[in-house]
Coordinates of C-alpha atoms in Angstrom, one line a residue:
M48 CA -7.7 142.7 -31.4
S49 CA -7.3 139.4 -29.5
H50 CA -6.7 136.1 -31.2
L51 CA -5.0 137.6 -34.2
T52 CA -1.7 136.7 -35.8
I53 CA 0.4 138.9 -38.0
A54 CA 3.4 137.7 -39.9
L55 CA 6.3 140.1 -40.4
D56 CA 9.1 140.1 -43.0
I57 CA 12.0 141.0 -40.7
M58 CA 14.6 141.0 -43.4
G59 CA 12.8 143.3 -45.9
G60 CA 13.5 146.9 -46.7
D61 CA 16.6 149.1 -47.2
H62 CA 17.7 148.6 -43.6
G63 CA 16.1 145.3 -42.7
P64 CA 16.3 144.2 -39.1
H65 CA 17.7 147.6 -37.9
I66 CA 14.3 149.1 -38.6
T67 CA 11.8 146.1 -38.5
L68 CA 13.0 144.7 -35.1
P69 CA 12.6 148.0 -33.1
A70 CA 9.1 148.4 -34.6
T71 CA 8.3 144.8 -33.7
V72 CA 9.4 145.3 -30.1
N73 CA 7.1 148.4 -30.0
A74 CA 4.2 146.4 -31.4
L75 CA 4.7 143.6 -28.9
H76 CA 4.5 146.0 -26.0
I77 CA 1.5 147.9 -27.4
Y78 CA -0.5 144.9 -28.6
P79 CA 0.1 142.2 -26.0
D80 CA -2.9 140.1 -27.2
I81 CA -1.5 139.8 -30.7
Q82 CA 0.6 136.9 -31.8
F83 CA 3.5 137.9 -34.1
I84 CA 5.3 135.5 -36.4
L85 CA 8.8 136.9 -37.2
C86 CA 10.1 135.6 -40.5
G87 CA 13.9 136.0 -40.9
D88 CA 17.3 135.0 -39.6
K89 CA 16.7 133.4 -36.2
Q90 CA 20.0 134.3 -34.7
V91 CA 19.7 138.0 -35.7
I92 CA 16.2 138.1 -34.2
E93 CA 17.2 136.3 -30.9
N94 CA 20.3 138.4 -30.5
Y95 CA 18.2 141.6 -30.7
F96 CA 15.4 140.4 -28.5
S97 CA 17.9 139.3 -25.8
R98 CA 18.1 143.1 -24.9
Y99 CA 14.4 143.3 -24.0
D100 CA 12.0 141.8 -21.6
I101 CA 9.5 140.4 -24.0
H102 CA 7.1 137.6 -23.2
A103 CA 7.9 134.6 -25.3
D104 CA 4.2 133.8 -25.7
N105 CA 3.7 136.9 -27.9
Y106 CA 5.8 135.8 -30.8
R107 CA 7.5 132.9 -32.6
I108 CA 10.3 132.9 -35.1
E109 CA 10.2 131.3 -38.5
H110 CA 13.8 130.9 -39.6
C111 CA 14.4 131.8 -43.2
D112 CA 17.9 131.5 -44.7
Q113 CA 17.1 133.8 -47.7
A114 CA 16.1 137.4 -48.0
V115 CA 14.7 139.4 -50.9
E116 CA 17.1 142.2 -51.9
M117 CA 15.7 145.6 -52.9
D118 CA 17.2 145.2 -56.4
D119 CA 16.1 141.6 -57.0
K120 CA 14.0 141.1 -60.1
P121 CA 10.6 139.6 -59.4
S122 CA 11.2 136.8 -61.9
K123 CA 14.3 135.8 -60.0
V124 CA 12.8 135.7 -56.6
L125 CA 9.9 133.6 -57.8
R126 CA 12.3 131.0 -59.0
A127 CA 15.2 131.2 -56.5
K128 CA 13.9 132.7 -53.3
R129 CA 11.1 130.5 -52.0
N130 CA 13.0 130.2 -48.7
S131 CA 13.0 133.9 -48.2
S132 CA 11.4 135.8 -45.3
M133 CA 9.0 137.5 -47.7
Y134 CA 7.8 134.3 -49.3
R135 CA 7.4 132.5 -46.0
M136 CA 5.3 135.4 -44.6
L137 CA 2.9 135.0 -47.5
E138 CA 2.7 131.3 -47.1
L139 CA 1.6 131.7 -43.5
V140 CA -1.3 133.9 -44.6
R141 CA -2.2 131.4 -47.4
D142 CA -2.2 128.5 -44.9
K143 CA -4.3 130.4 -42.4
K144 CA -1.5 130.4 -39.8
A145 CA -1.5 134.3 -39.9
N146 CA -4.4 136.7 -40.5
G147 CA -2.2 139.2 -42.3
C148 CA 1.4 140.2 -43.0
V149 CA 3.7 143.2 -43.4
S150 CA 6.8 143.8 -45.5
A151 CA 9.1 146.7 -46.3
G152 CA 10.7 144.7 -49.0
N153 CA 11.0 145.0 -52.8
T154 CA 7.6 146.1 -54.2
G155 CA 7.8 144.2 -57.4
A156 CA 8.8 141.0 -55.6
L157 CA 6.0 141.4 -53.1
M158 CA 3.5 142.0 -55.9
A159 CA 4.7 138.9 -57.8
M160 CA 4.9 136.6 -54.8
S161 CA 1.5 137.8 -53.4
Y162 CA -0.1 137.2 -56.8
M163 CA 1.3 133.7 -57.0
V164 CA 0.9 132.6 -53.4
L165 CA -2.3 134.2 -52.3
K166 CA -4.1 134.7 -55.7
T167 CA -6.6 137.4 -56.4
L168 CA -10.2 137.5 -55.2
P169 CA -13.0 136.5 -57.7
G170 CA -13.7 139.3 -60.1
I171 CA -10.3 141.0 -59.5
D172 CA -7.6 140.7 -62.2
R173 CA -4.7 142.5 -60.4
P174 CA -4.0 143.6 -56.8
A175 CA -3.4 147.3 -56.3
L176 CA -1.4 149.4 -53.8
I177 CA -3.5 151.9 -51.9
S178 CA -2.7 154.3 -49.1
S179 CA -4.4 157.3 -47.4
L180 CA -3.2 160.9 -47.4
P181 CA -4.4 163.9 -45.3
T182 CA -6.9 166.3 -46.8
A183 CA -8.7 169.5 -45.7
Q184 CA -11.2 169.2 -42.8
H185 CA -8.9 166.7 -41.1
K186 CA -10.1 163.9 -43.4
K187 CA -8.4 161.2 -45.5
V188 CA -8.3 160.5 -49.2
F189 CA -7.3 157.1 -50.5
L190 CA -5.1 156.9 -53.6
L191 CA -4.6 153.9 -55.8
D192 CA -2.7 152.4 -57.6
L193 CA 0.6 153.5 -56.1
G194 CA 3.0 151.5 -58.4
A195 CA 2.0 147.9 -58.5
N196 CA 0.6 148.2 -62.0
V197 CA 2.3 150.8 -64.2
S198 CA -0.3 150.5 -67.0
C199 CA -3.9 149.6 -66.7
D200 CA -6.9 149.2 -69.0
A201 CA -10.4 150.6 -68.2
E202 CA -11.6 147.4 -66.6
T203 CA -8.7 147.3 -64.2
L204 CA -9.3 150.9 -63.2
F205 CA -13.0 150.0 -62.7
Q206 CA -11.9 147.2 -60.3
F207 CA -9.5 149.5 -58.5
A208 CA -12.4 151.9 -57.9
V209 CA -14.5 149.2 -56.4
M210 CA -11.7 148.0 -54.1
G211 CA -10.8 151.6 -53.1
S212 CA -14.4 152.4 -52.2
V213 CA -14.5 149.4 -49.8
L214 CA -11.3 150.2 -48.0
A215 CA -12.3 153.9 -47.7
A216 CA -15.7 152.9 -46.3
E217 CA -14.2 150.6 -43.7
E218 CA -11.4 152.9 -42.5
T219 CA -13.5 156.1 -42.4
D220 CA -16.9 154.6 -41.4
N221 CA -18.4 156.3 -44.4
P222 CA -20.8 153.8 -46.1
N223 CA -20.9 155.8 -49.3
P224 CA -17.4 157.2 -50.1
R225 CA -17.0 159.5 -53.2
V226 CA -14.9 157.9 -55.9
A227 CA -13.1 159.8 -58.7
L228 CA -10.7 159.1 -61.6
L229 CA -7.6 161.2 -61.8
N230 CA -7.4 163.1 -65.0
V231 CA -5.9 166.2 -66.7
G232 CA -9.3 168.0 -66.4
S233 CA -12.7 167.6 -64.9
E234 CA -14.6 167.8 -68.1
Q235 CA -15.9 164.5 -69.6
I236 CA -14.1 165.1 -72.9
K237 CA -10.7 165.3 -71.2
G238 CA -8.2 162.5 -70.9
N239 CA -7.2 159.4 -73.0
E240 CA -9.6 156.7 -74.2
T241 CA -8.8 154.4 -71.3
V242 CA -9.8 156.9 -68.6
R243 CA -12.9 158.0 -70.5
Y244 CA -14.1 154.4 -70.9
A245 CA -13.4 153.6 -67.3
S246 CA -15.6 156.6 -66.4
K247 CA -18.4 155.2 -68.5
L248 CA -18.1 151.8 -66.7
L249 CA -18.2 153.4 -63.3
S250 CA -21.2 155.6 -64.2
D251 CA -23.2 152.5 -65.0
V252 CA -23.0 151.1 -61.4
P253 CA -25.6 152.6 -59.0
S254 CA -23.9 151.2 -55.8
L255 CA -20.7 153.2 -56.4
N256 CA -20.7 156.9 -55.5
Y257 CA -18.8 157.9 -58.6
I258 CA -18.4 161.7 -59.0
G259 CA -16.4 161.8 -62.3
F260 CA -12.9 163.2 -62.9
V261 CA -10.6 165.1 -60.6
E262 CA -7.3 166.9 -61.2
G263 CA -4.1 166.6 -59.2
N264 CA -4.8 169.8 -57.2
D265 CA -8.1 168.4 -56.0
I266 CA -6.6 165.4 -54.2
F267 CA -6.1 167.3 -50.9
N268 CA -9.2 169.5 -51.0
D269 CA -11.8 167.1 -49.7
V270 CA -13.4 166.9 -53.2
T271 CA -13.4 163.0 -53.2
D272 CA -12.6 160.2 -50.8
V273 CA -11.0 157.8 -53.3
V274 CA -8.7 158.8 -56.3
V275 CA -8.2 156.1 -58.9
T276 CA -5.3 156.0 -61.4
D277 CA -2.7 153.7 -62.9
G278 CA 0.4 152.8 -60.9
F279 CA 2.7 155.0 -63.1
V280 CA 0.8 158.2 -62.4
G281 CA -0.1 157.2 -58.8
N282 CA 3.5 156.5 -57.8
I283 CA 4.7 159.8 -59.2
A284 CA 1.9 161.7 -57.5
L285 CA 2.7 160.0 -54.1
K286 CA 6.5 160.6 -54.4
S287 CA 5.9 164.2 -55.4
V288 CA 3.7 164.8 -52.3
E289 CA 6.3 163.2 -50.1
G290 CA 9.1 165.3 -51.6
L291 CA 7.1 168.5 -51.2
G292 CA 6.4 167.6 -47.5
K293 CA 10.1 167.1 -46.8
L294 CA 10.9 170.4 -48.6
V295 CA 8.4 172.3 -46.4
V296 CA 9.8 170.8 -43.2
N297 CA 13.4 171.5 -44.2
E298 CA 12.5 175.1 -45.2
L299 CA 10.8 175.7 -41.9
K300 CA 13.9 174.5 -40.1
R301 CA 16.2 176.6 -42.3
V302 CA 14.2 179.8 -41.9
S303 CA 13.7 179.4 -38.2
E304 CA 17.5 179.1 -37.6
K305 CA 18.4 182.1 -39.8
N306 CA 19.1 184.6 -37.0
L307 CA 18.2 185.4 -33.4
M308 CA 14.8 186.9 -34.2
T309 CA 13.7 184.0 -36.3
R310 CA 14.9 181.5 -33.6
I311 CA 12.8 183.4 -31.0
M312 CA 9.8 183.4 -33.3
A313 CA 10.2 179.8 -34.1
K314 CA 10.2 178.9 -30.4
I315 CA 7.0 180.8 -29.9
A316 CA 5.4 179.1 -33.0
L317 CA 6.8 175.6 -32.1
P318 CA 3.5 174.2 -30.8
L319 CA 1.8 175.2 -34.0
F320 CA 4.6 173.8 -36.1
K321 CA 4.4 170.5 -34.3
K322 CA 0.7 170.3 -34.7
I323 CA 1.0 170.9 -38.5
Y324 CA 3.9 168.5 -38.8
N325 CA 2.1 165.7 -37.0
R326 CA -0.9 166.2 -39.3
V327 CA 1.2 165.8 -42.5
N328 CA 4.0 163.6 -41.2
P329 CA 4.3 160.9 -43.9
D330 CA 5.4 158.3 -41.3
Q331 CA 1.8 158.0 -40.0
Y332 CA 0.5 157.3 -43.5
N333 CA 3.1 154.6 -44.1
G334 CA 1.6 151.3 -45.0
A335 CA 0.2 150.9 -48.5
S336 CA -2.2 148.0 -48.6
L337 CA -2.0 145.5 -51.5
I338 CA -5.7 144.9 -51.9
G339 CA -7.5 142.5 -54.2
L340 CA -5.8 139.5 -52.7
R341 CA -7.2 136.5 -50.7
G342 CA -5.5 137.9 -47.6
T343 CA -4.2 141.0 -46.0
V344 CA -0.8 142.3 -47.2
V345 CA 0.6 145.7 -46.2
K346 CA 3.6 147.2 -47.9
S347 CA 5.8 149.6 -45.8
H348 CA 8.1 152.0 -47.5
G349 CA 11.5 150.4 -48.2
N350 CA 13.3 153.3 -46.5
A351 CA 10.8 153.6 -43.6
K352 CA 12.0 154.3 -40.1
S353 CA 10.9 152.1 -37.2
D354 CA 8.0 154.4 -36.3
A355 CA 6.7 154.2 -39.9
F356 CA 7.0 150.4 -40.0
F357 CA 5.0 150.3 -36.7
Y358 CA 2.2 152.2 -38.4
A359 CA 2.2 149.6 -41.2
I360 CA 1.7 146.9 -38.6
K361 CA -1.1 148.9 -37.2
E362 CA -2.7 149.2 -40.6
A363 CA -2.5 145.5 -41.1
L364 CA -4.3 144.9 -37.8
Q365 CA -7.1 147.3 -38.7
E366 CA -7.7 145.7 -42.1
V367 CA -7.7 142.2 -40.5
N368 CA -10.2 143.3 -37.9
R369 CA -12.5 144.8 -40.5
Q370 CA -12.2 141.8 -42.8
V371 CA -11.4 144.0 -45.8
P372 CA -10.7 141.1 -48.3
K373 CA -14.0 139.5 -47.6
K374 CA -15.9 142.8 -48.0
I375 CA -14.1 143.6 -51.3
Q376 CA -15.3 140.2 -52.5
E377 CA -18.9 140.9 -51.4
K378 CA -18.8 144.3 -53.1
M379 CA -17.5 142.9 -56.3
E380 CA -20.3 140.3 -56.4
T381 CA -22.9 143.1 -56.0
V382 CA -21.2 145.4 -58.6
L383 CA -21.0 142.6 -61.2
M384 CA -24.7 141.9 -60.9
E385 CA -25.4 145.6 -61.4
R386 CA -23.4 146.0 -64.6
P387 CA -25.3 146.2 -67.8

């Protein structure tokens, strides 16, 4: 991973520097060959870094006197916050001064700024948010869109499927990932007109391993490698999964502390509980990629902890190394030539 540069929005997210700076310190220690550009309030960053022994060659600070707030409207930030840490981060990628970037900031603002600053790849109308989730057999499934586009037509879903297949292929070393559309049933007559037409478009492209419709309960059963839907449904699905995961963890804690016998049993089962928790821990799946752009942009959860923000940095490095935007462009060119 040498000779790479990653720009970070230090001020973004629900907790800003309190989360992003500890994650940055961790990244600087683990990736000493990576150059980091820290976009944000210079004094805040320097004051925090003064506590640590960090080599000055590993990072530089881009002072920004504005920050995008989590409740800012995208239209507002495009007009009034071009000196923000989020905007500057994207400019660095556009100007080839950074290979990729990471922000935990306002999703709508990041989407709007990315679209304006970086532009979409040829053949792509809208970028999409995509992330991986754990499945059976210790594999991953990639779900998109996760909220960047609350409504989509069939052509947009088609483009999402192409982009998702590329990211899945790169991150799992599977050259022919299975792609499916999320629907209310697996039969071809199910769903609305948009989903059915998107299915027809995907069925006409030989280079995509399109397997048809899947339902919500198929997402984690290793039925497919990529699940495609609009951002409205995708965001609800993701948040429901995260909520269920937290419920399971909290219930395990509550039951294990109920009485002396359950505390003893919990201690015996602790190694198993840790193994299961580490498998489904949402922090390690933090880092939704905003794909379809002319550059690598990774969106961390706004309420992510420092460990989760670090995983988002790691995701950005992996995508930069694998040249995901370039490969999406190449795949789109192939697919467009195959379409009837």
